[in-house]
């Protein structure tokens, strides 16, 4: 028999009684749909500077949320108290919200159907729950990493940290779906800084490790080679401090997955969020150039561009069994053969595209926030036929730059004009790497950039990266999301010299 | 000890004042301890494309324990918070233990200062938390429905939040504060989305908000061109740069 990995403290909550109370009251008050979410989110962050702890913060968020549809109008309410009486009272409040605000609900809610998922349980893929590891042990590991870097010549400061989250969600709705889920995620960071006191400047080098839907085992070697990377960082940093500044101009780029994930996030992930594309975020997070009238026709990029949305990839930060609409998750195409073919949807948006089912992108970051359409894991697929290596992509470039690791970025409201920097940049000469460069930013429009994609690497170059804190909505909600991609080659991209641009 | 109970709350939930006292009692062995209890009641309304998109009425809370311990080299502080409703004292003892452990793990703080001493009684200390309700938007929603029926595409967000905070410290400080925070931001666009104008106002209780007048001001800017910003669609360089995500 499978071991129940759901946190016993969450299991001990009166989940079924809360659901009965909330759903019954919603029904009594005339709601056509009622759903209840109970959440318990435990998080911890630890930060060190130069091997000394600067902060340890633990927090727990617990609450219940009730969502109703009354006469085609949404109502939402939440409360911190987990008692059946409070669950029923919260359902009453949600109904009152819907009735009070009905005059401003010009559109009536219509939702895609979803099969009933009764008593479903889903737990993310991890080995060691980070909350079973003593804080002192975590601090000792980060201290050891910091001291290894500080012991190297040329490293003046080290910042290290880790954030861990365990998220439990219970969902029940009037259709009969009941899901209990648990996700664990972890975000380790370490950055070495070299200070040039003579010239008055500094340079940094950060780990390329991604935040991941993994447990503490991620920091002890499962999924990332920390020993290997920590040994390399000082010399990579030293080389960067001495590297020549890039000459601005047009270059062919080979972009490593550790950098390309963020470009995918900003220029494809956000642009294919349906709520943005129809203007729901026009006054805040922004819109999208990729509007639904262009679905099936917009030439997003070259024929090598195949981008999927999924909430299923192992260790993905957006991976979950069922979304906050009670929809079983899956994988689907967003861009196929370079053409826009799909969006990220919830149950309200699916019918507007004529689809019978949602693709499962509803998410709320807290029991006190309403679920909205949030980003799935949006990933560029590798070459399906040939396992082309990064070296082979580089070998196909006469004069170019190999870009590794993400750093800063800028993109406009429509997700169209952008620029990205990185952790390190290597000159490519006649198909070979020829030392690091500094001060590189690449700049393009989304469709020019993806149109210049002339080769993607194979499965062996594919890597899952991501971010813990993608922001959207008012009140603001943060969502974790991963992006997988292979190394990829782009022809004729405009490269800026960031020092010259800053003059 | 004060033991005021919140009106309407089930008997199983500890009153904020009791949370403060019991936490300080659990931390009496510490060098120092401070407790913050926040209760937040919030009503929100968001609209886009001239129709409501999301809304909500939420009640959340947070207990924060700051433990001060003497360690080699000075004083160390540890901070732990929980948003779970407090139904038994054991939860508070756990928080104190966790804050103390966090302080010991953190080591001496460079900015350590003595805790402030009390300077008189707070007459409101024993009062319950203040609450908002969705009714705060009653007349606002009527005005907004008129605005949404107008010729421009309307986008916006209205929020009303009342936070009550109780602060207690091992030096005897007991203070309660109620902070109302309210605002409306309204963004009107021309039907082709080429023109956009923003207006906004802050408010303590929404009784002084005239959303029809706010929308009229946005419309005046859209038509008059005085302050309205043209925002061309994709294809134009460097329009409205406003990177938001992710924030790492």
PDB file of N, CA and C in Angstrom, chain B residues 21-53:
ATOM      1  N   UNK B  21      -0.635  38.122  25.590  1.00  0.00           N
ATOM      2  CA  UNK B  21      -0.237  37.824  26.967  1.00  0.00           C
ATOM      3  C   UNK B  21       0.321  36.405  27.092  1.00  0.00           C
ATOM      4  N   UNK B  22      -0.346  35.469  26.464  1.00  0.00           N
ATOM      5  CA  UNK B  22       0.084  34.070  26.601  1.00  0.00           C
ATOM      6  C   UNK B  22       1.411  33.823  25.889  1.00  0.00           C
ATOM      7  N   UNK B  23       1.630  34.532  24.811  1.00  0.00           N
ATOM      8  CA  UNK B  23       2.917  34.385  24.118  1.00  0.00           C
ATOM      9  C   UNK B  23       4.040  34.955  24.978  1.00  0.00           C
ATOM     10  N   UNK B  24       3.804  36.123  25.550  1.00  0.00           N
ATOM     11  CA  UNK B  24       4.841  36.738  26.395  1.00  0.00           C
ATOM     12  C   UNK B  24       5.112  35.861  27.617  1.00  0.00           C
ATOM     13  N   UNK B  25       4.044  35.226  28.145  1.00  0.00           N
ATOM     14  CA  UNK B  25       4.241  34.327  29.290  1.00  0.00           C
ATOM     15  C   UNK B  25       5.079  33.123  28.869  1.00  0.00           C
ATOM     16  N   UNK B  26       4.804  32.610  27.663  1.00  0.00           N
ATOM     17  CA  UNK B  26       5.577  31.457  27.165  1.00  0.00           C
ATOM     18  C   UNK B  26       7.030  31.827  26.914  1.00  0.00           C
ATOM     19  N   UNK B  27       7.281  33.134  26.674  1.00  0.00           N
ATOM     20  CA  UNK B  27       8.643  33.587  26.384  1.00  0.00           C
ATOM     21  C   UNK B  27       9.284  34.325  27.549  1.00  0.00           C
ATOM     22  N   UNK B  28       8.761  34.123  28.755  1.00  0.00           N
ATOM     23  CA  UNK B  28       9.248  34.901  29.909  1.00  0.00           C
ATOM     24  C   UNK B  28      10.709  34.587  30.250  1.00  0.00           C
ATOM     25  N   UNK B  29      11.185  33.438  29.781  1.00  0.00           N
ATOM     26  CA  UNK B  29      12.585  33.085  30.062  1.00  0.00           C
ATOM     27  C   UNK B  29      13.555  33.787  29.108  1.00  0.00           C
ATOM     28  N   UNK B  30      13.038  34.418  28.077  1.00  0.00           N
ATOM     29  CA  UNK B  30      13.900  35.043  27.069  1.00  0.00           C
ATOM     30  C   UNK B  30      14.489  36.355  27.593  1.00  0.00           C
ATOM     31  N   UNK B  31      15.548  36.813  26.931  1.00  0.00           N
ATOM     32  CA  UNK B  31      16.118  38.131  27.241  1.00  0.00           C
ATOM     33  C   UNK B  31      15.088  39.223  26.943  1.00  0.00           C
ATOM     34  N   UNK B  32      14.337  39.013  25.913  1.00  0.00           N
ATOM     35  CA  UNK B  32      13.267  39.938  25.550  1.00  0.00           C
ATOM     36  C   UNK B  32      12.356  39.291  24.529  1.00  0.00           C
ATOM     37  N   UNK B  33      11.133  39.809  24.442  1.00  0.00           N
ATOM     38  CA  UNK B  33      10.193  39.231  23.482  1.00  0.00           C
ATOM     39  C   UNK B  33       9.200  40.306  23.052  1.00  0.00           C
ATOM     40  N   UNK B  34       8.871  40.313  21.771  1.00  0.00           N
ATOM     41  CA  UNK B  34       7.828  41.210  21.266  1.00  0.00           C
ATOM     42  C   UNK B  34       6.844  40.373  20.450  1.00  0.00           C
ATOM     43  N   UNK B  35       5.562  40.716  20.546  1.00  0.00           N
ATOM     44  CA  UNK B  35       4.516  39.983  19.846  1.00  0.00           C
ATOM     45  C   UNK B  35       3.669  40.976  19.058  1.00  0.00           C
ATOM     46  N   UNK B  36       3.413  40.643  17.823  1.00  0.00           N
ATOM     47  CA  UNK B  36       2.522  41.454  16.987  1.00  0.00           C
ATOM     48  C   UNK B  36       1.379  40.562  16.519  1.00  0.00           C
ATOM     49  N   UNK B  37       0.151  41.000  16.763  1.00  0.00           N
ATOM     50  CA  UNK B  37      -1.009  40.286  16.227  1.00  0.00           C
ATOM     51  C   UNK B  37      -1.676  41.211  15.205  1.00  0.00           C
ATOM     52  N   UNK B  38      -1.741  40.746  13.985  1.00  0.00           N
ATOM     53  CA  UNK B  38      -2.417  41.512  12.925  1.00  0.00           C
ATOM     54  C   UNK B  38      -3.729  40.824  12.577  1.00  0.00           C
ATOM     55  N   UNK B  39      -4.801  41.570  12.453  1.00  0.00           N
ATOM     56  CA  UNK B  39      -6.043  41.064  11.853  1.00  0.00           C
ATOM     57  C   UNK B  39      -6.370  41.988  10.689  1.00  0.00           C
ATOM     58  N   UNK B  40      -6.539  41.384   9.511  1.00  0.00           N
ATOM     59  CA  UNK B  40      -6.805  42.197   8.322  1.00  0.00           C
ATOM     60  C   UNK B  40      -8.117  41.773   7.692  1.00  0.00           C
ATOM     61  N   UNK B  41      -8.966  42.743   7.477  1.00  0.00           N
ATOM     62  CA  UNK B  41     -10.236  42.526   6.800  1.00  0.00           C
ATOM     63  C   UNK B  41     -10.173  43.341   5.513  1.00  0.00           C
ATOM     64  N   UNK B  42     -10.392  42.672   4.376  1.00  0.00           N
ATOM     65  CA  UNK B  42     -10.186  43.361   3.100  1.00  0.00           C
ATOM     66  C   UNK B  42     -11.299  43.031   2.119  1.00  0.00           C
ATOM     67  N   UNK B  43     -11.773  44.056   1.423  1.00  0.00           N
ATOM     68  CA  UNK B  43     -12.734  43.867   0.331  1.00  0.00           C
ATOM     69  C   UNK B  43     -12.105  44.428  -0.932  1.00  0.00           C
ATOM     70  N   UNK B  44     -12.172  43.665  -2.024  1.00  0.00           N
ATOM     71  CA  UNK B  44     -11.561  44.109  -3.277  1.00  0.00           C
ATOM     72  C   UNK B  44     -12.503  43.901  -4.445  1.00  0.00           C
ATOM     73  N   UNK B  45     -12.312  44.714  -5.450  1.00  0.00           N
ATOM     74  CA  UNK B  45     -13.114  44.657  -6.670  1.00  0.00           C
ATOM     75  C   UNK B  45     -12.219  45.053  -7.835  1.00  0.00           C
ATOM     76  N   UNK B  46     -12.189  44.202  -8.842  1.00  0.00           N
ATOM     77  CA  UNK B  46     -11.343  44.496  -9.998  1.00  0.00           C
ATOM     78  C   UNK B  46     -12.179  44.373 -11.259  1.00  0.00           C
ATOM     79  N   UNK B  47     -11.914  45.222 -12.214  1.00  0.00           N
ATOM     80  CA  UNK B  47     -12.656  45.142 -13.470  1.00  0.00           C
ATOM     81  C   UNK B  47     -11.732  45.379 -14.660  1.00  0.00           C
ATOM     82  N   UNK B  48     -12.136  44.841 -15.814  1.00  0.00           N
ATOM     83  CA  UNK B  48     -11.376  44.995 -17.064  1.00  0.00           C
ATOM     84  C   UNK B  48     -12.349  44.809 -18.206  1.00  0.00           C
ATOM     85  N   UNK B  49     -12.016  45.398 -19.359  1.00  0.00           N
ATOM     86  CA  UNK B  49     -12.910  45.305 -20.525  1.00  0.00           C
ATOM     87  C   UNK B  49     -14.339  45.687 -20.139  1.00  0.00           C
ATOM     88  N   UNK B  50     -14.467  46.627 -19.204  1.00  0.00           N
ATOM     89  CA  UNK B  50     -15.767  47.153 -18.772  1.00  0.00           C
ATOM     90  C   UNK B  50     -16.664  46.102 -18.123  1.00  0.00           C
ATOM     91  N   UNK B  51     -16.074  45.099 -17.489  1.00  0.00           N
ATOM     92  CA  UNK B  51     -16.860  44.164 -16.677  1.00  0.00           C
ATOM     93  C   UNK B  51     -16.021  43.697 -15.492  1.00  0.00           C
ATOM     94  N   UNK B  52     -16.708  43.280 -14.419  1.00  0.00           N
ATOM     95  CA  UNK B  52     -15.986  42.793 -13.253  1.00  0.00           C
ATOM     96  C   UNK B  52     -15.209  41.528 -13.597  1.00  0.00           C
ATOM     97  N   UNK B  53     -13.987  41.429 -13.096  1.00  0.00           N
ATOM     98  CA  UNK B  53     -13.213  40.197 -13.305  1.00  0.00           C
ATOM     99  C   UNK B  53     -13.076  39.420 -11.991  1.00  0.00           C
TER     100      UNK B  53
END
